[in-house]
């Protein structure tokens, strides 16, 4: 297909497609004349992946380029390729402070990882630091968390991932679609879970305390949250 | 205590405290002379609440003012007060489009709410729209979700909220601290859960596929996520 049709089918404007071509995110089409190139289904799939990384994952173009290099390089096995995408989606952790609260929290995370049999998680995975940082923040805000309090949340996360998340990654199709599914699943199921937690909280507040959101609440303009 | 001590104990700079006083977020101290006012523990608690709403909840000042009005107004019962804070923390939903995908998704959400016995959730709660919107996005991205697929996530959210979240709100103390705990619990436990889900995903990827994040991943700079 020509670039105009690629644009129509993908919904991505032609100037944006040309930008992706220049940046090397999208492979060049097959040149059929001096002014004309042909594109195929692989270009459509790649455009879907780029949009998922940009709009769902909200990743910067430089990070997307690294993921796409992993997708394109057939030497990278699918597991390392998914790992590259997975780490790219994690928020950058704050630099770890060297204080007792932080060391305690980091130690609790390491124990939790062992308790849950998550021992294949790399010892220096940034996600460990990220969780430790959240525990330190909770402590500083006067709501310290014990390992026993954290455990049911960790077990719920573990069950959802093992029994459900992992089935949503198609490993037998094109490499683009596996990475696309991983990004979409991680970001959007996270968003859906957060909304369901708030639904459960509203219901449980009502059940416990007889609270019903009053008309007054209509006066509170909910913030415009970061979309993800 | 004087304003300088209030600043030292709270860690909030004096000009910021004066801004909160002018904005009516913090009640005036007791004027003991023309140039001197005295503050007490209630001011310290209120400063903690304001910082939690601003820095953890990332709410705009106008929204914080509405929550503080509910906290201050002893006529508002504690349940409506918590409801005001709860709704303020929800991201604003996109305007609901009038199309078939959206209606299907919204209907699935209503069925889910009924299945989970969350029937005390208001019929027009923005959280219902928010979840429906996420389901529509998943469908448009080629990963449609069935009610059966959503159910285990909803059940996990329900159990965590009923058995754990709800116990973290102290209802027998000052009103400020109950709202503060609700904000901190909703935002930071959400963040912690998300990190644990990513830990479980890394572990499960490794278990299933033999994936270990390779040294190459060090080249991927994780994005700077929005702090919450």
XYZ file of C-alpha atoms in Angstrom:
456
model
C 0.000 0.000 0.000
C 1.075 3.617 -0.469
C 1.800 5.966 2.438
C -1.644 7.593 2.079
C -3.337 4.229 2.614
C -0.999 3.371 5.497
C -2.089 6.652 7.071
C -5.782 5.937 6.469
C -5.608 2.400 7.869
C -3.527 3.296 10.913
C -5.116 6.665 11.645
C -1.609 8.166 11.892
C -1.169 11.379 9.852
C 1.318 11.267 6.937
C 3.724 13.861 8.432
C 3.897 11.759 11.623
C 4.620 8.613 9.606
C 7.412 10.509 7.808
C 8.810 11.552 11.195
C 8.862 7.916 12.370
C 10.598 6.907 9.113
C 13.271 9.591 9.584
C 13.773 8.614 13.236
C 14.221 4.966 12.258
C 11.233 3.835 14.345
C 9.442 2.600 11.227
C 11.394 0.650 8.554
C 11.553 2.207 5.087
C 8.991 0.909 2.579
C 9.994 -0.819 -0.633
C 10.962 1.876 -3.129
C 8.965 1.199 -6.327
C 9.863 4.450 -8.096
C 11.758 7.649 -7.313
C 8.749 9.152 -5.516
C 6.833 6.109 -4.396
C 7.290 3.432 -1.738
C 5.142 0.443 -0.837
C 4.217 -0.475 2.740
C 2.726 -3.681 4.132
C 1.129 -5.246 7.214
C 4.432 -5.167 9.120
C 4.380 -1.358 8.868
C 0.827 -1.247 10.169
C 1.804 -3.458 13.116
C 4.848 -1.323 13.850
C 2.718 1.843 13.825
C 0.362 0.244 16.340
C 3.322 -0.616 18.571
C 4.752 2.923 18.358
C 1.384 4.438 19.245
C 0.953 2.015 22.162
C 4.401 2.889 23.541
C 3.816 6.625 23.037
C 0.190 7.035 24.011
C -0.395 4.196 26.459
C 3.115 3.787 27.888
C 3.906 7.513 27.544
C 7.531 6.666 26.824
C 9.975 9.172 25.320
C 11.051 8.623 21.692
C 14.627 7.702 22.725
C 13.300 4.862 24.906
C 10.949 3.728 22.145
C 13.909 3.551 19.768
C 15.706 1.159 22.165
C 12.643 -1.077 22.452
C 12.214 -1.115 18.679
C 15.871 -2.053 18.241
C 15.204 -5.045 20.506
C 12.064 -5.918 18.502
C 13.940 -5.699 15.187
C 17.044 -7.565 16.277
C 16.166 -11.209 15.769
C 19.248 -12.103 17.841
C 17.498 -10.728 20.922
C 15.356 -13.561 22.195
C 11.725 -12.804 22.962
C 12.277 -12.928 26.710
C 15.036 -10.321 26.713
C 12.947 -8.258 24.312
C 9.993 -8.293 26.714
C 12.388 -7.535 29.577
C 13.625 -4.414 27.792
C 10.042 -3.192 27.364
C 9.168 -4.139 30.916
C 12.013 -2.157 32.503
C 11.373 0.819 30.227
C 7.833 1.075 31.601
C 8.945 1.276 35.241
C 9.113 4.785 36.631
C 12.658 5.925 37.400
C 13.281 5.417 41.109
C 14.377 8.293 43.282
C 18.070 8.103 44.157
C 18.252 5.860 47.228
C 19.072 7.890 50.337
C 21.544 6.352 52.725
C 19.470 6.357 55.891
C 18.095 3.827 58.337
C 14.460 4.126 57.189
C 15.448 3.428 53.632
C 17.649 0.459 54.558
C 14.826 -1.016 56.681
C 12.332 -0.592 53.844
C 14.679 -2.074 51.249
C 15.291 -5.042 53.539
C 11.523 -5.537 53.958
C 11.131 -5.547 50.167
C 13.870 -8.157 49.800
C 12.195 -10.338 52.422
C 8.841 -9.901 50.669
C 10.349 -10.905 47.323
C 11.727 -14.043 48.997
C 8.407 -14.782 50.793
C 6.510 -14.586 47.502
C 9.078 -16.762 45.741
C 9.835 -13.888 43.372
C 13.502 -14.818 43.638
C 14.057 -14.532 39.901
C 13.665 -10.763 40.232
C 17.141 -9.255 39.775
C 18.764 -8.157 43.061
C 19.269 -4.658 41.642
C 15.882 -4.351 39.891
C 14.789 -0.678 40.128
C 11.309 -1.914 41.085
C 12.670 -3.037 44.479
C 13.927 0.499 45.166
C 10.661 1.973 43.935
C 8.608 -0.110 46.365
C 11.054 0.643 49.211
C 10.711 4.365 48.464
C 6.901 4.143 48.717
C 7.211 2.355 52.084
C 9.539 5.111 53.352
C 7.050 7.761 52.217
C 4.234 5.952 54.053
C 6.355 5.841 57.199
C 7.249 9.537 56.976
C 3.552 10.345 56.534
C 2.754 8.552 59.785
C 1.397 5.323 58.244
C 4.224 2.793 58.636
C 3.581 -0.590 56.995
C 4.624 -3.910 58.487
C 5.590 -6.934 56.414
C 2.378 -8.655 57.530
C 0.307 -5.714 56.333
C 2.035 -5.706 52.966
C 1.751 -9.441 52.399
C -1.944 -9.664 51.337
C -1.383 -6.959 48.690
C 1.668 -8.805 47.382
C -0.208 -12.110 47.281
C -3.085 -10.525 45.339
C -0.630 -9.015 42.823
C 1.095 -12.382 42.482
C -2.137 -14.295 41.813
C -3.390 -11.785 39.228
C -0.115 -11.835 37.343
C 0.402 -15.611 37.426
C -3.151 -16.591 36.587
C -4.303 -13.756 34.343
C -1.829 -11.066 33.124
C 0.630 -13.562 31.725
C -1.944 -15.164 29.428
C -2.526 -11.901 27.596
C 0.909 -11.847 25.924
C 0.734 -13.696 22.571
C 4.129 -15.352 22.167
C 3.409 -17.240 18.960
C 2.800 -14.214 16.711
C 4.953 -11.344 15.424
C 7.394 -9.851 17.944
C 5.763 -6.393 17.681
C 2.460 -7.682 18.955
C 3.956 -9.394 22.032
C 5.610 -6.145 23.155
C 2.467 -4.170 22.318
C 0.365 -6.542 24.439
C 2.799 -6.316 27.356
C 2.677 -2.503 27.361
C -1.106 -2.354 27.024
C -1.663 -5.010 29.655
C 0.691 -3.483 32.194
C -0.554 0.079 31.864
C -4.274 -0.372 31.202
C -4.991 -3.267 33.551
C -3.193 -1.206 36.203
C -5.551 1.679 35.457
C -8.613 -0.588 35.485
C -7.540 -2.152 38.787
C -7.129 1.248 40.362
C -10.651 2.251 39.275
C -12.100 -0.996 40.670
C -10.304 -0.384 43.959
C -12.025 3.013 44.160
C -15.404 1.454 43.337
C -14.871 -1.085 46.132
C -13.850 1.727 48.493
C -16.985 3.724 47.747
C -19.144 0.664 48.289
C -17.358 -0.331 51.481
C -17.510 3.213 52.895
C -21.248 3.154 52.321
C -21.638 -0.265 53.885
C -19.577 0.561 56.979
C -20.469 4.135 57.633
C -23.725 4.706 55.830
C -21.885 7.204 53.639
C -23.509 8.120 50.370
C -21.692 10.701 48.287
C -23.840 13.766 48.855
C -24.816 16.421 46.363
C -22.053 18.534 47.878
C -19.535 16.299 46.183
C -20.728 17.613 42.855
C -18.998 20.857 43.840
C -15.626 19.122 43.917
C -14.048 19.172 40.499
C -12.003 16.007 40.237
C -8.476 16.739 39.158
C -7.445 15.971 35.638
C -5.215 12.972 36.333
C -2.289 11.942 34.194
C -3.665 9.626 31.532
C -1.804 6.426 31.072
C 3.808 28.081 69.392
C 4.914 30.935 67.119
C 4.882 30.708 63.337
C 8.644 30.033 63.282
C 8.203 26.978 65.497
C 5.177 25.820 63.461
C 7.440 26.012 60.416
C 10.252 24.109 62.135
C 7.948 21.345 63.417
C 6.041 20.912 60.151
C 8.940 21.436 57.773
C 6.748 23.912 55.843
C 8.515 27.249 55.078
C 7.040 30.371 56.721
C 6.056 32.063 53.402
C 4.130 28.900 52.454
C 2.347 28.878 55.825
C 1.403 32.541 55.258
C 0.046 31.607 51.818
C -2.132 28.857 53.357
C -3.376 31.365 55.988
C -4.293 33.902 53.286
C -6.018 31.212 51.202
C -8.065 30.096 54.206
C -6.653 26.563 54.111
C -5.108 27.019 57.564
C -7.145 28.714 60.334
C -5.708 31.919 61.754
C -3.709 31.548 64.972
C -4.715 33.224 68.193
C -3.558 36.848 67.978
C -1.576 37.558 71.174
C -0.250 40.973 70.110
C -0.320 43.182 67.025
C 2.533 41.267 65.413
C 2.293 37.873 67.029
C -0.057 34.896 66.772
C -0.007 31.568 68.568
C -0.516 28.229 66.822
C -1.237 24.793 68.275
C -1.409 21.072 67.448
C -4.520 21.577 65.298
C -2.449 23.800 62.963
C 0.261 21.168 62.762
C -2.345 18.517 61.877
C -3.912 20.768 59.260
C -0.512 21.422 57.661
C 0.056 17.668 57.436
C -3.322 17.273 55.734
C -2.635 20.079 53.246
C 0.751 18.586 52.349
C -0.800 15.127 51.933
C -3.503 16.489 49.604
C -0.986 18.561 47.634
C 2.022 16.282 47.452
C 0.502 12.810 47.685
C -2.930 13.470 46.164
C -1.594 16.153 43.773
C -4.873 18.028 44.075
C -5.263 21.662 42.980
C -5.629 24.299 45.724
C -9.287 24.973 44.804
C -10.144 21.285 45.390
C -8.175 21.245 48.635
C -10.188 24.239 49.828
C -13.445 22.286 49.281
C -12.133 19.272 51.213
C -10.964 21.513 54.056
C -14.380 23.177 54.182
C -15.869 19.701 54.677
C -13.281 18.917 57.373
C -13.998 22.203 59.189
C -17.765 22.053 58.966
C -18.794 19.940 61.933
C -22.263 19.696 60.357
C -20.794 17.495 57.610
C -20.767 14.000 59.044
C -17.548 12.036 58.799
C -18.912 9.804 56.050
C -19.846 12.657 53.727
C -16.522 14.270 54.554
C -14.635 11.141 53.485
C -16.849 10.928 50.385
C -15.867 14.462 49.361
C -12.176 13.558 49.653
C -12.721 10.255 47.890
C -14.384 11.775 44.824
C -11.823 14.591 44.658
C -9.067 11.999 44.274
C -10.670 10.313 41.254
C -9.301 11.455 37.918
C -11.811 13.401 35.841
C -13.388 11.010 33.346
C -13.289 11.739 29.659
C -16.638 12.976 28.352
C -18.607 9.825 27.552
C -18.926 9.338 23.790
C -22.279 8.220 22.526
C -21.236 5.088 20.675
C -21.934 1.378 20.861
C -18.516 0.412 22.281
C -18.942 2.876 25.096
C -22.479 1.746 25.907
C -21.371 -1.905 25.934
C -18.469 -1.109 28.248
C -20.613 0.969 30.587
C -23.140 -1.844 30.752
C -20.380 -4.337 31.579
C -19.237 -2.062 34.412
C -22.780 -1.851 35.806
C -23.081 -5.654 35.699
C -19.705 -5.983 37.404
C -20.755 -3.575 40.158
C -23.864 -5.699 40.693
C -21.905 -8.986 40.611
C -19.520 -7.707 43.263
C -22.366 -6.431 45.409
C -21.015 -2.900 45.084
C -24.589 -1.695 44.701
C -24.097 1.169 47.110
C -21.893 2.856 44.502
C -23.870 5.787 43.083
C -25.362 5.075 39.631
C -23.667 8.205 38.259
C -20.325 7.760 40.062
C -17.578 9.073 37.727
C -15.527 5.977 38.590
C -17.973 3.838 36.567
C -17.332 5.996 33.485
C -13.625 5.922 34.127
C -13.511 2.116 34.171
C -15.754 1.933 31.082
C -13.392 4.306 29.275
C -10.405 2.054 30.058
C -12.327 -0.970 28.716
C -13.094 0.917 25.493
C -9.419 1.835 25.121
C -8.419 -1.826 25.589
C -10.917 -2.850 22.909
C -9.704 -0.192 20.468
C -6.129 -1.369 21.052
C -7.113 -4.895 20.047
C -7.318 -6.382 23.566
C -11.040 -6.564 24.338
C -11.906 -7.685 27.874
C -14.810 -9.958 28.749
C -16.724 -9.782 32.010
C -15.202 -13.117 33.043
C -11.710 -11.782 32.420
C -12.402 -8.676 34.495
C -13.974 -10.514 37.407
C -10.803 -11.852 39.110
C -9.295 -8.340 39.137
C -12.488 -6.923 40.642
C -12.615 -9.644 43.279
C -8.996 -9.006 44.259
C -9.700 -5.257 44.570
C -12.796 -6.008 46.650
C -10.960 -8.286 49.078
C -8.067 -5.869 49.579
C -10.393 -2.961 50.266
C -12.791 -4.845 52.559
C -10.175 -6.679 54.586
C -7.280 -4.224 54.608
C -7.667 -0.672 53.200
C -10.690 0.157 55.301
C -8.869 -0.572 58.576
C -6.312 2.109 57.923
C -8.753 5.025 58.338
C -8.825 6.120 62.019
C -12.395 7.236 62.665
C -12.060 7.950 66.374
C -9.502 10.763 66.136
C -9.524 14.298 64.714
C -11.328 14.731 61.370
C -8.137 15.969 59.659
C -6.354 12.693 60.302
C -9.144 10.509 58.886
C -9.095 12.413 55.573
C -5.300 12.425 55.566
C -5.230 8.628 56.045
C -7.770 8.111 53.260
C -5.700 10.137 50.784
C -2.419 8.497 51.753
C -3.909 5.013 51.722
C -5.624 5.404 48.360
C -2.667 6.948 46.535
C 0.320 5.216 48.132
C -1.102 1.706 48.491
C -2.090 2.037 44.815
C 1.500 2.903 43.996
C 2.858 0.057 46.122
C 0.456 -2.408 44.518
C 1.533 -1.339 41.056
C 5.197 -1.887 41.959
C 4.399 -5.335 43.390
C 2.540 -6.239 40.205
C 5.657 -5.374 38.208
C 7.825 -7.444 40.573
C 5.460 -10.390 40.090
C 5.561 -9.868 36.305
C 9.349 -9.873 36.238
C 9.435 -13.047 38.310
C 6.752 -14.761 36.257
C 8.403 -13.810 32.957
C 11.592 -15.400 34.219
C 9.790 -18.525 35.397
C 7.849 -19.005 32.153
C 10.285 -17.901 29.534
C 13.694 -18.093 31.156
C 13.905 -14.327 30.747
C 16.452 -12.543 32.887
C 16.736 -8.809 32.334
C 19.997 -8.606 30.416
C 22.720 -6.004 30.698
C 21.200 -4.384 27.619
C 18.320 -3.193 29.757
C 20.724 -0.893 31.556
C 20.725 1.120 28.340
C 17.024 1.834 28.647
C 16.487 4.887 30.767
C 13.205 4.381 32.588
C 10.938 7.343 32.147
C 10.515 9.771 34.974
C 7.001 8.860 36.064
C 4.571 11.254 37.683
C 5.174 11.046 41.412
C 2.122 10.516 43.500
